[in-house]
Tab-separated table of C-alpha atoms in Angstrom:
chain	number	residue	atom	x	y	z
O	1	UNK	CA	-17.397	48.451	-13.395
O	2	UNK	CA	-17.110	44.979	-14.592
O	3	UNK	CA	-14.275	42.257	-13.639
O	4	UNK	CA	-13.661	38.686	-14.539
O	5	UNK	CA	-14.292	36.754	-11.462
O	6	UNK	CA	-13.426	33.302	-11.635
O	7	UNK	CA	-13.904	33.244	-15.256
O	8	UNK	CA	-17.010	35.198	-15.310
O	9	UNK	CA	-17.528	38.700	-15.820
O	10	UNK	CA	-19.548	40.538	-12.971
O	11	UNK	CA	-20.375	43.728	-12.346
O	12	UNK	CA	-19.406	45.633	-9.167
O	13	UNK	CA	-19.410	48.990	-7.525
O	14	UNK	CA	-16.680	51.692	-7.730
O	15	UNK	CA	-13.815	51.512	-4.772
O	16	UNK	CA	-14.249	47.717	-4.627
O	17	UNK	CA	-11.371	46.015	-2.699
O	18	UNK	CA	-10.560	42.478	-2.574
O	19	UNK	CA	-12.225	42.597	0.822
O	20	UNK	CA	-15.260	44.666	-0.176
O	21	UNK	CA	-15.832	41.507	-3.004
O	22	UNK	CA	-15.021	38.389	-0.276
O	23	UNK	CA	-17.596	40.679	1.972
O	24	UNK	CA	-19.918	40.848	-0.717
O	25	UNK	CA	-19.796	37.248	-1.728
O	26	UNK	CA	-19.557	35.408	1.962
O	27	UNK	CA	-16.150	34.098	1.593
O	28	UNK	CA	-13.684	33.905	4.614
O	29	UNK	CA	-10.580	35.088	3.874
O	30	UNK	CA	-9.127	32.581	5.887
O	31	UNK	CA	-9.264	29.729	4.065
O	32	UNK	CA	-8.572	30.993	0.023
O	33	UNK	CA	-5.798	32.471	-2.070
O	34	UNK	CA	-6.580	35.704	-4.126
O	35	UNK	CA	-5.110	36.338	-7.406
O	36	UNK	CA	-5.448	39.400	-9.226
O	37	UNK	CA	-4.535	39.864	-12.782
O	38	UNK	CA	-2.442	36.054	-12.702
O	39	UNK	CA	0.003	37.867	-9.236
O	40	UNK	CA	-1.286	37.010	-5.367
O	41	UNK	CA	-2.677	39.110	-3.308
O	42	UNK	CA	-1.112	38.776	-0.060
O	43	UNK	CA	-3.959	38.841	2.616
O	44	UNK	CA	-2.858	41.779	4.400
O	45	UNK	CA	-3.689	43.628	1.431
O	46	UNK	CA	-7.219	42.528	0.598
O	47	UNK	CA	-7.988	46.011	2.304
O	48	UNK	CA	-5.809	48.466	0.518
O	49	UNK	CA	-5.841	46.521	-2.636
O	50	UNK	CA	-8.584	48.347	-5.207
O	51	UNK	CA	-9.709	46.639	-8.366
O	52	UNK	CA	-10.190	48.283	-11.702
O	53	UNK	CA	-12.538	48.120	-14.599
O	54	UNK	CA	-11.070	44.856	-16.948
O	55	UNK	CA	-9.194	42.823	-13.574
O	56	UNK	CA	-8.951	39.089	-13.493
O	57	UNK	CA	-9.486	37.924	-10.360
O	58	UNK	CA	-9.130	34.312	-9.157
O	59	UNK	CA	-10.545	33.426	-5.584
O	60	UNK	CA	-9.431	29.441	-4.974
O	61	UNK	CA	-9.676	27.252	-2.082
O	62	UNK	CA	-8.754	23.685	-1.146
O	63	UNK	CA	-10.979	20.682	-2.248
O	64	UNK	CA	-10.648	17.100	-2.348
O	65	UNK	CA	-7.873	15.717	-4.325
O	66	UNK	CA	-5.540	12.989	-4.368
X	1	UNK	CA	11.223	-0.995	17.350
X	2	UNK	CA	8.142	0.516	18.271
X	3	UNK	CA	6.219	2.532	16.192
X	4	UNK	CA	7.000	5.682	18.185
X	5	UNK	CA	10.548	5.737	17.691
X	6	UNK	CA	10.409	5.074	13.635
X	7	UNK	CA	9.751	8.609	12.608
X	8	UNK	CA	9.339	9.732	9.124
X	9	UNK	CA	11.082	13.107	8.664
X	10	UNK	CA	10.233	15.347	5.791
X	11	UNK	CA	11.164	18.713	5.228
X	12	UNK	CA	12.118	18.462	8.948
X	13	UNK	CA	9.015	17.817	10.087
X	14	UNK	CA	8.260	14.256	12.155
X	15	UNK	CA	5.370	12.192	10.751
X	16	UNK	CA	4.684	8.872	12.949
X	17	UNK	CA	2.180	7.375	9.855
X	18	UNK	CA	3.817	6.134	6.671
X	19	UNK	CA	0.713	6.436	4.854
X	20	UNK	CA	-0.315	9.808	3.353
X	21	UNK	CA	-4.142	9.670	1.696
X	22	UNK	CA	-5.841	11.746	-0.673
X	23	UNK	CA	-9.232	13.270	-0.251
X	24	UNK	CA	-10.717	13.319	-3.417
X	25	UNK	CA	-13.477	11.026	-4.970
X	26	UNK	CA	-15.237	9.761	-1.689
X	27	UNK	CA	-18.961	10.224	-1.914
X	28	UNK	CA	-19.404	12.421	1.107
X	29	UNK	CA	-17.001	14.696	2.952
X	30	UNK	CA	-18.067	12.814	6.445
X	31	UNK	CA	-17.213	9.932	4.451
X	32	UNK	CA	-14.118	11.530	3.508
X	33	UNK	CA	-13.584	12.744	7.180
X	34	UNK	CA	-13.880	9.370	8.731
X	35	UNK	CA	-11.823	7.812	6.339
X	36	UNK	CA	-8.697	10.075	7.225
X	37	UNK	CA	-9.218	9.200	11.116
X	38	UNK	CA	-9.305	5.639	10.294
X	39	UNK	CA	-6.204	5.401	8.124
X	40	UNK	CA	-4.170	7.102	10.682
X	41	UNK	CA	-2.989	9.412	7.826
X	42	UNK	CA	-1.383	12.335	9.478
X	43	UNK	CA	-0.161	14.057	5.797
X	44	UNK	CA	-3.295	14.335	3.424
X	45	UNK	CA	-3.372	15.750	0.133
X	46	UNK	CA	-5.629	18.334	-1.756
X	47	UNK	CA	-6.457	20.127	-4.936
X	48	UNK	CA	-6.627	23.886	-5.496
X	49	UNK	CA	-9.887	24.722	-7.361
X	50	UNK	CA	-11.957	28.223	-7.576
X	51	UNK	CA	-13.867	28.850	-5.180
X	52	UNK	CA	-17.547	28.217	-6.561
X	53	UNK	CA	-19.557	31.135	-6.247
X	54	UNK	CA	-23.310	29.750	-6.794
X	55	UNK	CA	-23.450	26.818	-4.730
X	56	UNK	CA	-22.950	26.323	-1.017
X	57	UNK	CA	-19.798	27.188	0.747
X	58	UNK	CA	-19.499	24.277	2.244
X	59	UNK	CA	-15.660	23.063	2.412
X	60	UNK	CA	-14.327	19.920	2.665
X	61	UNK	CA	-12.348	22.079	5.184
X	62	UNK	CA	-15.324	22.581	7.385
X	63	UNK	CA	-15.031	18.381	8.152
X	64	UNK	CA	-11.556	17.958	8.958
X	65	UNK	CA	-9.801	18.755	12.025
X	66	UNK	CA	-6.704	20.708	10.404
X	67	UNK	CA	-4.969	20.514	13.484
X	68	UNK	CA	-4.469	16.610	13.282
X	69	UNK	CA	-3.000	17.109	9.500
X	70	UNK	CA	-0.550	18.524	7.325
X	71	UNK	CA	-2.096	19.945	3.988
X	72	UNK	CA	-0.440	18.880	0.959
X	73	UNK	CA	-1.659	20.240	-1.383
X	74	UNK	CA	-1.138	19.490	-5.118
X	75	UNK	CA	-0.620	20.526	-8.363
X	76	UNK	CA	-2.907	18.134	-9.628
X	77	UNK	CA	-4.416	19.104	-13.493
X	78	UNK	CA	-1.315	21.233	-14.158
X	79	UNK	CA	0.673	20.366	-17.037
X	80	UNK	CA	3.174	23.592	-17.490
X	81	UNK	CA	5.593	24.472	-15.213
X	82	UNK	CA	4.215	27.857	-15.278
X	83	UNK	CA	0.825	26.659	-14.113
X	84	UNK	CA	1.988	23.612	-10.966
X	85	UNK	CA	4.398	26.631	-9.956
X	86	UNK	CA	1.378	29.388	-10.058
X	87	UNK	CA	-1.134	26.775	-8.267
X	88	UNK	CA	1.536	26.486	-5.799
X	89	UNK	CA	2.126	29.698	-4.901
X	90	UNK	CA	-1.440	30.100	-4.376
X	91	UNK	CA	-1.883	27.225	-1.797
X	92	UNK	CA	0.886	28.640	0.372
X	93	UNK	CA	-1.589	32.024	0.165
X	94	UNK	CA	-4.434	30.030	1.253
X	95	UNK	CA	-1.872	29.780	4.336
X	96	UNK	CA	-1.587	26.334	5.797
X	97	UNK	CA	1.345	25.117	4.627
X	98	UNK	CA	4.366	25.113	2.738
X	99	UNK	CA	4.323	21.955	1.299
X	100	UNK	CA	3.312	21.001	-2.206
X	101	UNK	CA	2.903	17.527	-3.940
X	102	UNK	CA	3.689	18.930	-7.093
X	103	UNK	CA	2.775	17.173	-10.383
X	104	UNK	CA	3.220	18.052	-14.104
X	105	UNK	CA	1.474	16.018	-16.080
X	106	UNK	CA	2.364	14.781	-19.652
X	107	UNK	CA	-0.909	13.513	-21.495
X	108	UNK	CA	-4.344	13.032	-20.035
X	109	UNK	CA	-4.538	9.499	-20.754
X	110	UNK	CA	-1.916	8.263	-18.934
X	111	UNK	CA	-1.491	11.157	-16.280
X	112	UNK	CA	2.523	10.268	-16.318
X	113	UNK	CA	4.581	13.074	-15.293
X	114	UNK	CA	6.229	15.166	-18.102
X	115	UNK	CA	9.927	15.404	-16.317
X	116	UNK	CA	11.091	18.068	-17.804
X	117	UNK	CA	8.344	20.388	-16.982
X	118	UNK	CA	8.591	19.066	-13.518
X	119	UNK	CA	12.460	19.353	-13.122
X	120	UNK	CA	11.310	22.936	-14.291
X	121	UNK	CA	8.967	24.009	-11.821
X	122	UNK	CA	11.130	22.206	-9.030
X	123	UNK	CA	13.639	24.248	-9.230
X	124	UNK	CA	11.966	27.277	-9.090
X	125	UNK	CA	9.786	26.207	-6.171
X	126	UNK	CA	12.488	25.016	-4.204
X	127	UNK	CA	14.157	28.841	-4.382
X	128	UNK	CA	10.583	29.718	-3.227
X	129	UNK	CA	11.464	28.054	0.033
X	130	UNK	CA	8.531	25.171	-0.701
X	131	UNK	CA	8.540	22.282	0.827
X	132	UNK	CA	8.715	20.039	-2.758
X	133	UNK	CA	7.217	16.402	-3.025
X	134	UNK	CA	7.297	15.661	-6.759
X	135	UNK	CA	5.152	12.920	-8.227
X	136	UNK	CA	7.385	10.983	-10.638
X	137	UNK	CA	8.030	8.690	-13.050
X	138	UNK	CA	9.643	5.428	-11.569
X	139	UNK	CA	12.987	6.304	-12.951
X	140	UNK	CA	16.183	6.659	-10.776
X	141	UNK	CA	17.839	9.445	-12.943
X	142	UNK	CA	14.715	11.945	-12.536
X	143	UNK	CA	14.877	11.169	-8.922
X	144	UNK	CA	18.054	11.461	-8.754
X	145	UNK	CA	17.918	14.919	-10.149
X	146	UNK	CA	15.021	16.090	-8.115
X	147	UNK	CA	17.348	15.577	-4.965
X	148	UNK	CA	19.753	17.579	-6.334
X	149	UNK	CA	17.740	20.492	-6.813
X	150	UNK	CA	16.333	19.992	-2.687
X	151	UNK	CA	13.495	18.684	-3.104
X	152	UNK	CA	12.508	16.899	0.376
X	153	UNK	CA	11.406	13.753	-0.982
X	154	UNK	CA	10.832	11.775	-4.536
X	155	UNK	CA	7.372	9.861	-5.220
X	156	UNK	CA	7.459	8.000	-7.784
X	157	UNK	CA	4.235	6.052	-9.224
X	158	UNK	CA	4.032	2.316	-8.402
X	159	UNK	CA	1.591	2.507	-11.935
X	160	UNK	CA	-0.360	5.026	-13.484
X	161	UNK	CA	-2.802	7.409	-10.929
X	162	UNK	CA	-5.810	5.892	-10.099
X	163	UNK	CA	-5.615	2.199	-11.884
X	164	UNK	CA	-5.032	0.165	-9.024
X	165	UNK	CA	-2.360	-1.951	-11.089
X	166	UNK	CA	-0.016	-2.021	-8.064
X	167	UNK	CA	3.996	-1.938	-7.389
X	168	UNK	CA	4.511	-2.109	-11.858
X	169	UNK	CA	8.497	-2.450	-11.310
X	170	UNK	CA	9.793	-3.139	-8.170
X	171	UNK	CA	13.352	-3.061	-9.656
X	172	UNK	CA	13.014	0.306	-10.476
X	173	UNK	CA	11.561	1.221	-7.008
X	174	UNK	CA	14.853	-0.704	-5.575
X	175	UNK	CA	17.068	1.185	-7.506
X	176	UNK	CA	15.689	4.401	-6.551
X	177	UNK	CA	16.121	3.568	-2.807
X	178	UNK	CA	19.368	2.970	-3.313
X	179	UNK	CA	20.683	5.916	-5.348
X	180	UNK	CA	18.557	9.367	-3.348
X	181	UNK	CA	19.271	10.143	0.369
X	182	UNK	CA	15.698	11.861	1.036
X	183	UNK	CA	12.687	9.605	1.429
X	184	UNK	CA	11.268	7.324	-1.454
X	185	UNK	CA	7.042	7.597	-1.282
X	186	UNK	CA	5.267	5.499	-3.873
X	187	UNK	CA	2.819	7.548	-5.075
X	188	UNK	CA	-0.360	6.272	-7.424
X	189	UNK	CA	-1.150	2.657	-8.757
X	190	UNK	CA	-1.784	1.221	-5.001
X	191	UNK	CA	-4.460	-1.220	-5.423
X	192	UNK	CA	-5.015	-3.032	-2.304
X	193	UNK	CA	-3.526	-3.583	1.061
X	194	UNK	CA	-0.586	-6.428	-0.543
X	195	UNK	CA	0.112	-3.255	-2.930
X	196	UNK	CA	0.554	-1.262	-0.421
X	197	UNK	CA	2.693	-3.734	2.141
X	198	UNK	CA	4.992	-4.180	-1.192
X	199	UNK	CA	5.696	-0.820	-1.404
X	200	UNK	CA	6.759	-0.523	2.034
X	201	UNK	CA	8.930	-3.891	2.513
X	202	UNK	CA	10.802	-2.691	-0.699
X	203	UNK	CA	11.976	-0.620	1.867
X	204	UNK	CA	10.211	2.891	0.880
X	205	UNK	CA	9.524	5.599	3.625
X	206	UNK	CA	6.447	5.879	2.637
X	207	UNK	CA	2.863	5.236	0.665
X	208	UNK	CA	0.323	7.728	-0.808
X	209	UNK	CA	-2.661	6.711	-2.109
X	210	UNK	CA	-6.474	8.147	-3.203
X	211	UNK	CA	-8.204	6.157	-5.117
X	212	UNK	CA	-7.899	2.601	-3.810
X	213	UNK	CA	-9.199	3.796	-0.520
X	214	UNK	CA	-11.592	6.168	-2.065
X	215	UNK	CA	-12.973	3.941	-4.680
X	216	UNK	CA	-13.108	0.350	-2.513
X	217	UNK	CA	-16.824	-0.683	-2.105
X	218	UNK	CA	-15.802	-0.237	1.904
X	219	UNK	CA	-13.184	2.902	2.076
X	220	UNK	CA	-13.414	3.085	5.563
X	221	UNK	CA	-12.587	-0.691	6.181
X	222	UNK	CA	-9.785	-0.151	3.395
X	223	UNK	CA	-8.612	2.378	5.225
X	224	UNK	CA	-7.973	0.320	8.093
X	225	UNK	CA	-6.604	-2.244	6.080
X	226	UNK	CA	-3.976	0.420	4.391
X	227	UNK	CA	-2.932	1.538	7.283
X	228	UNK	CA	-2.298	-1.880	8.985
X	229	UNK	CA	-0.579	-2.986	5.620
X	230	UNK	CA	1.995	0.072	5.390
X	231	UNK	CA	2.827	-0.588	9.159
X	232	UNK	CA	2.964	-4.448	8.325
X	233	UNK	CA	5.074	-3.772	5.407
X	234	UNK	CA	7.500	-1.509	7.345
X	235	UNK	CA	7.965	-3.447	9.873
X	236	UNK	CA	8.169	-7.160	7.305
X	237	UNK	CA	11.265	-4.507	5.748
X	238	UNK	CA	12.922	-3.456	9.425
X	239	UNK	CA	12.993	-7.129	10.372
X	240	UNK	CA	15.176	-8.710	7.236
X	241	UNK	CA	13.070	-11.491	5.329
X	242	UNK	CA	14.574	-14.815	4.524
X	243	UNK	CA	16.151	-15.561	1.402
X	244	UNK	CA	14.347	-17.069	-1.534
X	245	UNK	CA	15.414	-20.853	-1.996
X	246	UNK	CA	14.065	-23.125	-4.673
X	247	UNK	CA	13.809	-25.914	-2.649
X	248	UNK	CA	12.340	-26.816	0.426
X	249	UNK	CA	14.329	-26.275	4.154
X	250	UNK	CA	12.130	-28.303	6.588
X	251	UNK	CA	11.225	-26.424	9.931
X	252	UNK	CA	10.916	-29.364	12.643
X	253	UNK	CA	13.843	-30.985	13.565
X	254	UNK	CA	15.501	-34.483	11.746
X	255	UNK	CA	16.388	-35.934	14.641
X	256	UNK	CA	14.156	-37.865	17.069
X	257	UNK	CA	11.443	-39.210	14.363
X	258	UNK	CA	9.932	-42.264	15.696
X	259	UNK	CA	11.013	-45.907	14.181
């Protein structure tokens, strides 16, 4: 299936998660916010929480700003 | 009065520096990293960007000992409501911290704050249980109104973000501090250390600043020389400065000259 990650569409398997993606792409969970179709994710649900064919999904993190 | 017992409190929480420093624009993050430690900053500020999937994972994160700091992070590049309140809600996800410097902006040119939009997303942040710290316009009546909707503290810009142009109305800045209750941070336009020490014996809890630190051909010797000038300049404004006279008041005694 295909998703818009950060803007860009990828594809990825069936029965991703939110965790299954961080896995896939090397982020920590510990340090970014999750957004899935424009509502949070709270991190206790990256595991239950499946993504479907068409999602947005936003993965952010802090960077240097004033 | 010793440093130690002149406490900034925000949102309940004690801060013993004054000075509260971004951490964008420096040309390295150890750069960035040793800045912060110089400064004495114990409140810095950051932006919430994607995460970028092709490059290294580095984070500026990585460099900074998060223990030492509070996270503010910002709003920065937001100019709905609807978007500073959504960027917010995502950096209390990313889980550090409740407090946000939020900022609406108005126009691109002149990054001023569009106060309506910001009154907006105040208000519903504030139900949210954030911790607000709204970048402002110098202008006692929008201040005033932030307090009333709880924010914890009102920063209004000395001059516009990232000009270095300095303390543009002091008046203004006086008659903020004396109409709000919660604590007055100039925040932007902060060109040098004087800039800074102005803001501060204007009587202001506080000084936030990115750029002049940042962008100073030395930013970790400006550092040192903000953070010396915001603990000048609070302590120039504890101690009660002379009046202004025209003319001249001589300091060694009349009496006693020799014939």
């Amino acid at each position: 299936m295909r998703i818009v990650l950060n803007g860009d569409c990828v594809e990825t398997g069936d029965a991703c998660t939110v965790e299954t993606l961080l896995q896939q792409l090397g982020i920590s969970r510990e340090r970014v916010a999750v957004e899935l179709n424009a509502d949070i994710v709270p991190k206790g649900n990256y595991e239950k929480q499946l993504l479907s064919d068409g999602d947005k999904i936003e993965i952010v993190h802090f960077v240097g700003g004033g | 009065m010793t440093q130690t017992e002149d406490k900034l409190i925000i949102g309940g929480r004690e801060f013993t520096s004054r000075l509260m420093v971004g951490t964008g624009k420096y040309a390295s993050f150890e750069q960035t990293a040793r800045a912060l430690e110089v400064s004495g900053a114990e409140i810095i500020t950051v932006a919430v960007r994607r995460v970028n999937l092709d490059r290294s994972k580095e984070s500026l994160l990585d460099y900074i000992d998060l223990k030492k700091y509070t996270l503010l992070p910002n709003t920065a590049g937001c100019y709905t409501a609807d978007d500073a309140v959504r960027t917010c809600r995502l950096a209390r996800e990313v889980g550090m911290s409740d407090f946000v410097k939020l900022e609406v902006l108005g126009d691109e040119k002149t990054l001023f704050p569009d106060n309506e939009e910001l009154l907006k997303a105040a208000k519903i942040l504030v139900a949210e249980g954030f911790t607000v710290l709204p970048y402002c316009s110098d202008d006692v009546i929008v201040c005033k109104k932030l307090e009333d909707l709880g924010c914890a503290a009102v920063m209004p810009l000395g001059a516009p973000i990232g000009s270095g142009l300095g303390i543009r109305n002091p008046y203004n800045i006086r008659i903020i501090l004396e109409n709000v209750t919660v604590p007055v941070i100039v925040d932007a336009g902060v060109g040098s250390a004087s800039d800074a020490a102005i803001a501060m014996e204007l009587g202001c809890a506080g000084v936030l600043m990115n750029t002049a630190i940042a962008g100073a051909q030395d930013p970790i010797a400006m550092a040192e020389a903000m953070k010396l000038a915001v603990i000048a300049g609070r302590l120039s404004f504890k101690a009660g400065r002379i009046p202004r006279k025209l003319y001249a008041n001589a300091s060694s005694p009349l009496d006693g000259m020799i014939g």
